[in-house]
Amino acid sequence: IKEKSRKISDLTIVNGLVWHEGGGDILPIEIQSINETFSRVIPTGNLGFSILDSLHLSYNVVLSCDWCKKHSKKINKSIQVNIPESVIYKDGPSAGLAFFTGIMAEIMSKKIPQNTAYTGELTLSGSVLPVGGMKGKLTAAHISGMETVYIPKRNFNDLSRIGNKVKCALNIKLVDHYSEVLKDLWKV
C-alpha cells in the first residue's frame, strides 16, 4: 500500500491538534524551507506569544537534535512556518511536537503521513510535556479521519475519559521524547 503524504511539492503540512471552547480541531501547519546563508525560523499567521514561543523552542530543539548535529552542513536553510487557518487568533502551548515534526520533515526531506496528528509541548531537552483538552483533540482527530495521533505519555490518564469509539478508531502513540516520533516515523 502506497503511503499518502502531506508533502506537496516544496511544502510540508503537519496536523496539529488544538482545543478551544467549542471542542477540538485539526490545525494544518504549513512548513517550507528557504535556502539562505544562515538559519532562522519565520512565523506567519495570527499567532500569540505562547504559540510563537513554542515554535521558536521547537526550532531550537531541532537544531540541537542528534540528526541535525551529524548533518549540520546540510542545514543552511531558513524555515517558514505558516498557520493559514489562524485568521482566528491562535495561542496555546501544545503545538511543540507538531512544529518539531514538521520542521524535521522539511529539513530531512521526509514525508509526513496525512492521516497523522500531533499534540504535546516540548522542553529544551526534547521531553514531551502533557497538555490539556485531550478529549476534544482526540474526538476532532477521529472526526477528521486521522488514523494515528502522537500524544504525551503523561496524558495517559486522560484516555479514561475518551469514548471507546474514538479510542478504538485511533492508533494512539504515547511518547515521552521527540526521538520516539523520529524513530517511529522515519527510523532515525
Short mmCIF file of C-alpha atoms in Angstrom, two decimals:
data_model
loop_
_atom_site.label_atom_id
_atom_site.label_comp_id
_atom_site.label_asym_id
_atom_site.label_seq_id
_atom_site.Cartn_x
_atom_site.Cartn_y
_atom_site.Cartn_z
CA ILE A 1 0.00 0.00 0.00
CA LYS A 2 1.44 3.35 -1.01
CA GLU A 3 1.59 5.82 1.88
CA LYS A 4 -0.20 9.10 1.28
CA SER A 5 1.70 12.17 2.37
CA ARG A 6 1.09 15.83 3.08
CA LYS A 7 4.36 16.79 1.36
CA ILE A 8 3.10 18.92 -1.52
CA SER A 9 5.89 19.98 -3.89
CA ASP A 10 8.17 22.02 -1.65
CA LEU A 11 5.66 22.34 1.16
CA THR A 12 5.30 20.15 4.25
CA ILE A 13 1.97 20.07 6.08
CA VAL A 14 1.76 18.69 9.60
CA ASN A 15 -1.51 18.29 11.52
CA GLY A 16 -1.53 19.82 14.97
CA LEU A 17 -4.34 19.15 17.44
CA VAL A 18 -5.89 22.16 19.16
CA TRP A 19 -8.55 22.71 21.77
CA HIS A 20 -10.92 25.67 22.05
CA GLU A 21 -14.11 26.37 23.97
CA GLY A 22 -16.17 24.66 21.28
CA GLY A 23 -14.12 21.44 21.41
CA GLY A 24 -11.10 20.27 19.45
CA ASP A 25 -9.88 20.72 15.91
CA ILE A 26 -7.15 19.79 13.45
CA LEU A 27 -4.80 22.67 12.71
CA PRO A 28 -2.83 22.21 9.47
CA ILE A 29 0.61 23.81 9.76
CA GLU A 30 2.50 24.63 6.54
CA ILE A 31 6.29 24.46 6.61
CA GLN A 32 8.66 25.39 3.82
CA SER A 33 12.43 25.73 3.72
CA ILE A 34 14.19 28.66 2.12
CA ASN A 35 17.88 28.45 1.18
CA GLU A 36 19.77 31.23 2.93
CA THR A 37 23.27 31.75 4.23
CA PHE A 38 22.02 31.44 7.82
CA SER A 39 19.25 29.52 9.55
CA ARG A 40 16.21 31.12 11.13
CA VAL A 41 12.53 30.44 11.66
CA ILE A 42 9.97 32.75 10.02
CA PRO A 43 6.47 32.51 11.57
CA THR A 44 3.40 33.79 9.73
CA GLY A 45 -0.24 33.82 10.77
CA ASN A 46 -2.19 35.44 13.58
CA LEU A 47 -0.19 33.79 16.35
CA GLY A 48 0.01 34.61 20.05
CA PHE A 49 3.04 34.74 22.32
CA SER A 50 2.67 31.19 23.68
CA ILE A 51 2.50 29.57 20.26
CA LEU A 52 5.39 31.72 18.99
CA ASP A 53 7.47 30.66 22.00
CA SER A 54 6.55 27.04 21.27
CA LEU A 55 7.63 27.45 17.63
CA HIS A 56 10.98 29.05 18.50
CA LEU A 57 11.69 26.46 21.19
CA SER A 58 10.83 23.62 18.78
CA TYR A 59 13.14 25.10 16.15
CA ASN A 60 15.98 25.28 18.68
CA VAL A 61 15.33 21.67 19.70
CA VAL A 62 15.53 20.68 16.02
CA LEU A 63 18.89 22.40 15.63
CA SER A 64 20.27 20.65 18.71
CA CYS A 65 18.99 17.14 17.95
CA ASP A 66 21.48 14.38 17.12
CA TRP A 67 20.46 14.07 13.45
CA CYS A 68 20.96 17.81 12.85
CA LYS A 69 24.32 17.80 14.63
CA LYS A 70 25.51 14.97 12.34
CA HIS A 71 24.21 16.72 9.20
CA SER A 72 24.83 20.35 10.15
CA LYS A 73 26.48 21.13 6.79
CA LYS A 74 23.15 20.39 5.08
CA ILE A 75 21.23 22.79 7.30
CA ASN A 76 21.71 26.25 5.88
CA LYS A 77 18.02 26.85 5.42
CA SER A 78 15.50 29.14 6.96
CA ILE A 79 12.18 27.61 7.81
CA GLN A 80 8.91 29.43 7.17
CA VAL A 81 6.05 28.20 9.33
CA ASN A 82 2.56 29.33 8.38
CA ILE A 83 -0.74 28.55 10.03
CA PRO A 84 -3.23 29.51 7.32
CA GLU A 85 -6.27 28.87 9.50
CA SER A 86 -5.09 31.43 12.02
CA VAL A 87 -7.46 34.14 10.82
CA ILE A 88 -8.88 33.48 14.25
CA TYR A 89 -6.15 34.30 16.77
CA LYS A 90 -4.23 31.15 17.77
CA ASP A 91 -2.40 30.72 21.03
CA GLY A 92 -1.59 27.96 23.43
CA PRO A 93 1.38 25.81 24.40
CA SER A 94 0.57 22.44 22.83
CA ALA A 95 1.96 22.61 19.29
CA GLY A 96 5.64 21.93 20.05
CA LEU A 97 5.61 18.31 18.92
CA ALA A 98 3.78 19.19 15.69
CA PHE A 99 6.21 22.05 14.97
CA PHE A 100 9.21 19.84 15.70
CA THR A 101 7.97 17.00 13.48
CA GLY A 102 7.11 19.32 10.59
CA ILE A 103 10.44 21.18 10.74
CA MET A 104 12.38 17.89 10.93
CA ALA A 105 10.42 16.53 7.94
CA GLU A 106 11.27 19.64 5.95
CA ILE A 107 14.96 19.64 6.87
CA MET A 108 15.33 15.89 6.29
CA SER A 109 13.19 15.94 3.10
CA LYS A 110 10.93 13.29 4.63
CA LYS A 111 7.21 12.79 4.23
CA ILE A 112 4.59 13.04 6.96
CA PRO A 113 1.52 10.78 6.63
CA GLN A 114 -1.55 12.94 6.04
CA ASN A 115 -3.63 10.82 8.41
CA THR A 116 -1.43 11.60 11.43
CA ALA A 117 -1.75 14.37 14.03
CA TYR A 118 0.35 15.59 16.97
CA THR A 119 -0.09 17.35 20.30
CA GLY A 120 2.32 17.98 23.14
CA GLU A 121 4.72 20.65 24.24
CA LEU A 122 8.49 20.23 24.21
CA THR A 123 11.21 21.08 26.67
CA LEU A 124 14.70 22.13 25.55
CA SER A 125 15.88 18.58 26.26
CA GLY A 126 13.18 17.17 23.94
CA SER A 127 10.80 15.78 26.55
CA VAL A 128 7.12 15.89 25.58
CA LEU A 129 5.01 17.60 28.24
CA PRO A 130 1.33 16.87 28.94
CA VAL A 131 -1.32 19.20 27.52
CA GLY A 132 -4.98 19.94 28.12
CA GLY A 133 -8.11 19.39 26.05
CA MET A 134 -7.29 15.79 25.19
CA LYS A 135 -10.92 14.66 24.84
CA GLY A 136 -11.72 17.41 22.35
CA LYS A 137 -8.48 16.92 20.45
CA LEU A 138 -8.85 13.16 20.04
CA THR A 139 -12.51 13.48 19.11
CA ALA A 140 -11.54 16.03 16.44
CA ALA A 141 -8.81 13.70 15.16
CA HIS A 142 -11.34 10.88 14.83
CA ILE A 143 -13.97 13.05 13.10
CA SER A 144 -11.32 14.45 10.72
CA GLY A 145 -10.25 10.99 9.60
CA MET A 146 -6.91 10.83 11.36
CA GLU A 147 -5.68 7.29 11.94
CA THR A 148 -2.65 7.92 14.15
CA VAL A 149 -2.11 10.51 16.87
CA TYR A 150 1.02 11.20 18.89
CA ILE A 151 0.26 12.47 22.38
CA PRO A 152 2.29 12.92 25.57
CA LYS A 153 2.68 9.73 27.60
CA ARG A 154 1.84 11.80 30.68
CA ASN A 155 -1.67 12.30 29.25
CA PHE A 156 -2.33 8.55 29.55
CA ASN A 157 -4.85 9.02 32.39
CA ASP A 158 -6.93 11.32 30.14
CA LEU A 159 -7.68 8.34 27.89
CA SER A 160 -10.11 7.00 30.51
CA ARG A 161 -12.37 9.98 29.70
CA ILE A 162 -12.39 9.27 25.96
CA GLY A 163 -15.15 7.17 24.44
CA ASN A 164 -14.27 3.68 23.23
CA LYS A 165 -15.46 4.50 19.69
CA VAL A 166 -12.81 7.21 19.41
CA LYS A 167 -10.06 5.21 21.16
CA CYS A 168 -10.68 2.12 19.03
CA ALA A 169 -10.63 4.14 15.80
CA LEU A 170 -7.27 5.80 16.53
CA ASN A 171 -3.78 4.41 16.80
CA ILE A 172 -2.77 6.46 19.86
CA LYS A 173 1.00 6.62 20.31
CA LEU A 174 2.14 7.77 23.75
CA VAL A 175 5.56 9.46 23.68
CA ASP A 176 7.95 10.85 26.31
CA HIS A 177 10.57 12.31 23.95
CA TYR A 178 10.71 13.60 20.38
CA SER A 179 13.19 10.85 19.47
CA GLU A 180 10.38 8.30 19.75
CA VAL A 181 8.48 10.10 16.98
CA LEU A 182 11.56 10.27 14.72
CA LYS A 183 12.24 6.58 15.24
CA ASP A 184 8.62 5.61 14.63
CA LEU A 185 8.11 7.75 11.51
CA TRP A 186 11.49 7.52 9.79
CA LYS A 187 13.63 5.01 11.75
CA VAL A 188 16.02 7.85 12.73
#
